[in-house]
Structure formats: C-alpha cells, structure tokens
XYZ file of C-alpha atoms in Angstrom:
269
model
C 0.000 0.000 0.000
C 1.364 3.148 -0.647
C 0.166 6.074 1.313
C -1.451 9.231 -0.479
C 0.210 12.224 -0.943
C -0.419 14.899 2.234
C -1.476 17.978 1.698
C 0.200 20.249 3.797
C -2.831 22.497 4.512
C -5.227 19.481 5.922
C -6.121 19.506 8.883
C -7.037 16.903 10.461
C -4.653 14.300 10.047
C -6.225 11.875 7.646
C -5.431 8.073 9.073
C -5.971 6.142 5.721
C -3.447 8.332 4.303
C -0.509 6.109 6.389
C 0.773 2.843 5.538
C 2.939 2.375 8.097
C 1.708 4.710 11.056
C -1.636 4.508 12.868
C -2.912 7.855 13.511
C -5.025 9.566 16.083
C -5.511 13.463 16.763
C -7.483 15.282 19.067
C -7.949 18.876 19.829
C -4.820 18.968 22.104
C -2.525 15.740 20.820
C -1.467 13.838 17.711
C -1.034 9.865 18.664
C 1.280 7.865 15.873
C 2.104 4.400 16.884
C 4.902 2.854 14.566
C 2.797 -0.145 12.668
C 4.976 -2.561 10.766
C 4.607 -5.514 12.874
C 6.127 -8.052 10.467
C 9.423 -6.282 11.052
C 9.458 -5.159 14.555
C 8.642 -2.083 13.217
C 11.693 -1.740 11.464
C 11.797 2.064 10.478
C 11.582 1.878 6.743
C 12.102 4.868 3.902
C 8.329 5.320 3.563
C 7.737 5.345 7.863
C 10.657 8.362 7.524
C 8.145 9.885 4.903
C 5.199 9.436 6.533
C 6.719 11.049 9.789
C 7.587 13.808 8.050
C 4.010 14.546 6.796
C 3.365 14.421 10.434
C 5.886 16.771 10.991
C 4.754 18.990 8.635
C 1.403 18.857 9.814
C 2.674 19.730 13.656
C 4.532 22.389 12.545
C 1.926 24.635 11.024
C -1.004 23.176 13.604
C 1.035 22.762 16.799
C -0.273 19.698 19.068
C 1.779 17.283 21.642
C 3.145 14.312 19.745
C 2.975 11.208 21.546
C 5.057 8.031 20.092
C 5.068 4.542 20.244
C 5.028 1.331 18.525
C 2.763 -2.087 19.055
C 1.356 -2.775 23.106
C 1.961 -6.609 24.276
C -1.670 -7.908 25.195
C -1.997 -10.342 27.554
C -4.968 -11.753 25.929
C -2.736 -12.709 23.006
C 0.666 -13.182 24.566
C 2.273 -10.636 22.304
C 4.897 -8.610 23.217
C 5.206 -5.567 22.648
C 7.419 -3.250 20.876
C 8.711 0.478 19.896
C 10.907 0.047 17.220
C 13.710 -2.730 16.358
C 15.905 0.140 14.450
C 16.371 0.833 10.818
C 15.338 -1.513 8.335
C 18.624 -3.861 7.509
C 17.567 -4.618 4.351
C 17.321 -1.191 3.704
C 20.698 -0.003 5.178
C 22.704 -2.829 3.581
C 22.079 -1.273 0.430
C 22.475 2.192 1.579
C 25.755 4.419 0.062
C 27.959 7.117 0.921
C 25.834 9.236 -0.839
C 22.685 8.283 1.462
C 24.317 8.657 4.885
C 25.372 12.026 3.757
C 21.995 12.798 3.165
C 21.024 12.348 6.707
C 18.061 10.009 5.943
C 17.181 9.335 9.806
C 19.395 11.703 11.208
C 17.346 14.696 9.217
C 13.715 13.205 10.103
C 14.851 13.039 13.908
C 16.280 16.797 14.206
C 12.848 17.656 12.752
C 11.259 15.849 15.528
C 13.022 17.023 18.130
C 12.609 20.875 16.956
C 8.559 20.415 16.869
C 6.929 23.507 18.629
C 5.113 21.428 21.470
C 6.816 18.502 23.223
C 6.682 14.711 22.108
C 6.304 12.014 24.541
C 7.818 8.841 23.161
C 5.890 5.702 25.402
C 8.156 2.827 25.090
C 7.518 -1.020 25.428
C 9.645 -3.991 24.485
C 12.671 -2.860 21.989
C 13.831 0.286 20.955
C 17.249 -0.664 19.400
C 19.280 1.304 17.038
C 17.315 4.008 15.251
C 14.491 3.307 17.678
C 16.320 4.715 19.999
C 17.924 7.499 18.447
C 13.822 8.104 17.356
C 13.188 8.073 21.392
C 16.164 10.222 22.539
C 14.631 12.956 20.302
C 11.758 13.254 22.249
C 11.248 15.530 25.036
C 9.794 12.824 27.739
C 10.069 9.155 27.731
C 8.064 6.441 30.057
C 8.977 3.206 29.768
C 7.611 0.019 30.819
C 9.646 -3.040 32.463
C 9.988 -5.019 29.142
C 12.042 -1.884 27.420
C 15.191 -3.124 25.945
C 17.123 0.350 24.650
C 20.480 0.296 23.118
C 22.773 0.643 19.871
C 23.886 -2.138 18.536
C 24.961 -0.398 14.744
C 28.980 -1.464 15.929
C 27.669 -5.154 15.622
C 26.966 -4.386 11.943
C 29.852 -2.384 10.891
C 27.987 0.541 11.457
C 27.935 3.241 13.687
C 24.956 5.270 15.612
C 24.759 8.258 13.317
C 21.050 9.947 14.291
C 21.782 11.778 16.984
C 23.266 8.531 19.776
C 26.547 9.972 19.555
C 25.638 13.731 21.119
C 22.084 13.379 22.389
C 22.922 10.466 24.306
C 25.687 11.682 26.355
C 24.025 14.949 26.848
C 21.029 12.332 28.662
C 22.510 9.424 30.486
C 26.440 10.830 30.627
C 29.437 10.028 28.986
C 30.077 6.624 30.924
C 26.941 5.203 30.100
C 26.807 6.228 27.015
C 29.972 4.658 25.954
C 28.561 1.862 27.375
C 26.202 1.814 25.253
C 27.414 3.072 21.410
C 31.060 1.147 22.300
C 30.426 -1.639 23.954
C 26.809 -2.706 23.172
C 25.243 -2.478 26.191
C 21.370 -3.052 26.011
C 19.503 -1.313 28.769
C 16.123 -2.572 30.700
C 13.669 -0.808 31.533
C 15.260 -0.244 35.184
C 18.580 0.626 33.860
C 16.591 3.290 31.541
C 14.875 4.999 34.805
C 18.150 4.880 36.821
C 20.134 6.652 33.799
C 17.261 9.156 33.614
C 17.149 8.323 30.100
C 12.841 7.974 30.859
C 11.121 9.783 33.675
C 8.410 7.233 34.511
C 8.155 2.978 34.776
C 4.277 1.954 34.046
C 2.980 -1.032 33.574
C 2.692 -1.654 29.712
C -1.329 -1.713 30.286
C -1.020 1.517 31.556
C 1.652 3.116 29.367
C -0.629 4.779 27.024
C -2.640 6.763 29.947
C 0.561 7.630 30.986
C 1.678 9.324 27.839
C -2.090 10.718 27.492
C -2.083 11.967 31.207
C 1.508 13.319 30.474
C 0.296 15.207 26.815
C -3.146 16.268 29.003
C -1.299 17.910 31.712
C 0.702 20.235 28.990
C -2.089 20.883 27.173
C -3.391 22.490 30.078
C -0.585 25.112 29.729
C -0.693 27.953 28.204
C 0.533 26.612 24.448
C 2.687 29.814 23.151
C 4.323 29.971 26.976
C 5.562 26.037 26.028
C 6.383 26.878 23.073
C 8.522 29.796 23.585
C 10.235 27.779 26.754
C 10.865 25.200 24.795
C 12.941 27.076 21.743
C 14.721 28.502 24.301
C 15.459 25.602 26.566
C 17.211 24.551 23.283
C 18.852 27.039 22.511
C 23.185 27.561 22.704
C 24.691 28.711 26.341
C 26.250 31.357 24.359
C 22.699 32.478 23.559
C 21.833 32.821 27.623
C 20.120 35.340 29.129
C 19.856 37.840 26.303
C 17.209 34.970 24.619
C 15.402 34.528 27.591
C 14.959 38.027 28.055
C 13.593 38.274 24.363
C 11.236 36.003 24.797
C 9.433 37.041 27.872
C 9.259 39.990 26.614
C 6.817 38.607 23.510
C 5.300 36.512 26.423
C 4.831 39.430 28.405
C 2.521 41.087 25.840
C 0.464 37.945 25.160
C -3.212 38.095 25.992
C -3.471 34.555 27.833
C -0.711 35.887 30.197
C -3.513 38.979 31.244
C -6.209 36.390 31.116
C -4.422 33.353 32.937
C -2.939 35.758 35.618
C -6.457 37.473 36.180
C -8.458 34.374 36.474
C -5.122 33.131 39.618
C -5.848 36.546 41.255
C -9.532 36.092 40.899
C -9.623 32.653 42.123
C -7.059 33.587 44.863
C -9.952 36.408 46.126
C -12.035 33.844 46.527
C-alpha cells in the first residue's frame, strides 16, 4: 500500500493516508504508533516519509506528539514493541551518498525541533534508530519489558542519528559509551536509573501515561511552552539575552492577562 500524498494544509490528520503509522488526533494531541509488525517495526524509507508529513502537519497546527510502537496484550501473549531500528535490508544497500543525506538523522532533528513537546511511550525494543527516534523526544516512560540500546557497531555501522551527542548529553558520557562502544542493552530499570525515561508503568497503563503526560501540557498555556521550549534549546552562548527576548513577547500575550487574572480572581475567593 502506498500512502497518499499529504497535503500540507489538511487539517485533520487523515489516518488512511498512512501505511505504516496509525494515527489519532485530538484537539490537544497527535497519537502515531509505529505499525509494521512483520518487522518489529523496522523504520523503513516510507515510515521516515510518513513522519515527516506528520511533521509537517505539527509544525503549522502545533499539538503534543505522543510516540510509540505495538502494546503486548496479555490476551494474546504478544509482546510488545517500539521500534527494532532501521530496516537492515534497507541499510545494507544504503551508500555514501545516502548517509550524507542524513536520511534518519534529518527526520529526527525535525522531531526534536517540533513547537510542542513529544512524549515517546516505550515497550519492548527500541534498538538502534528506535532509539535514536526516542532520545529525540522531550519525555520518555517506559515500561519493564524496554530493551534500549545501539547495537549499529555489531553491523559495521555506527549510531549516526543523533546517539553519539544526544545520548551523552542524557545518560552521561560513561553510560553512554557503554552503550554506542560496547553494546550495552539497557532494561527498563537501567533506563529509569540513567534518567534516560522519567516514569516505569505497567505496559497496560503506558498509554494513559503518555495521554495523562500530553493532558497535563495541554493544560498550559501553548505559546508559553512553546517559547520555553525554543529557548530551553537554545546555545549557552545564547543565555540570558534569549530569555529576556522572549518574555518579553510573552509578556505582551493576551493569555498571560487572562491566565494571571483568572489566579488573582480565584485567589480572592
């Protein structure tokens, strides 16, 4: 199947436009679960260009992104799963010319530079580029069953979307040598104790978790997260003169009158 082509402009997201995503929006948060079971949801050329038509959609209509891949049901006995990394038949063939190009690398800087924060919810593997996907989120909860790591070494290969900086700016440079050297695969304890997630749910309960996480932003005032988020990311160098800029947009807002009348108001009470 072969997804149809996005139009930049639609709004909503339209599901049957994905071949290898299943998506969900609401007024406050875009769900996309990675959906290529057969391959462990082995991120493929057309997943990278279906993300980015979700990217391009968050970028002119601003929501929380929430990520994740297939849930293990007990019913069933599955397992589940995030994503098993790139897709190796896809890589072996890969050139000079296409790691230049930044294929995953490009997709996941996009990601990470969304206006509102993504929550990646993590169950069973997320190895390789399914990683490097996760570490470009803003928050990740994990369940028990996560397996995180990067084993590209083992394949002649190295971590090249975003391991080899983004990961040592999360867990540490121990750790993550650990990790990109000497192929260490993480559980989902190890992942909580590095800080490289936040929260440890049961996997029933790991997609409330992301929802309760993406409701409790959306309560926020959305051009205040925003604007704190640009400049969380933002160089040292670029410290305090860009925070000063920006609350100074903020300051003029009308939901900063509004929010901070309606906390005196309530405080009167």
């Amino acid at each position: 199947m072969t997804p149809a082509v996005m139009d930049d402009a639609a709004h909503p997201l339209d599901p049957a436009a994905f071949a290898t995503l299943l998506v969900t929006e609401n007024d406050g948060c875009v769900a996309v679960a990675l959906n290529r079971p057969a391959v462990r949801n082995a991120i493929d050329a057309q997943m990278v260009a279906e993300l980015h038509a979700v990217c391009t959609h968050l970028e002119s209509t601003p929501k929380v992104l929430i990520l994740s891949g297939i849930l293990g049901e007990e019913k069933t006995g599955t397992k589940g799963i995030f994503a098993s990394g790139a897709d190796i038949a896809e890589l072996r063939e890969r050139r000079r010319d296409d790691a230049l190009a930044g294929i995953n690398s490009g997709l996941f800087d996009r990601i990470a530079k969304l206006p509102m924060p993504v929550i990646a919810a993590l169950d069973g593997y997320a190895l390789g580029g399914g990683a490097e996907l996760a570490y470009a989120a803003d928050f990740r909860i994990g369940t028990a069953a996560l397996r995180m790591g990067q084993p590209e070494a083992s394949l002649g290969i190295m971590a090249a979307a975003g391991a080899t900086w983004r990961l040592k700016e999360l867990v540490g440079e121990p750790m993550a040598k650990q990790m990109l050297l000497a192929g260490k695969i993480l559980t989902g304890e190890d992942c909580l104790s590095a800080g490289l997630i936040t929260e440890l749910v049961e996997a029933s309960e790991l997609m409330a978790a992301a929802r309760a996480l993406a409701d409790r932003i959306a309560r926020l005032d959305p051009l205040a997260v925003q604007t704190t988020k640009r400049v969380f990311h933002m160089p040292r160098e670029s410290h305090p003169e860009a925070d000063n800029q920006a609350q100074a947009e903020l300051f003029e807002s009308p939901a900063k009158f509004e929010r901070m009348q309606a906390f005196l108001d309530k405080r009167k009470k």
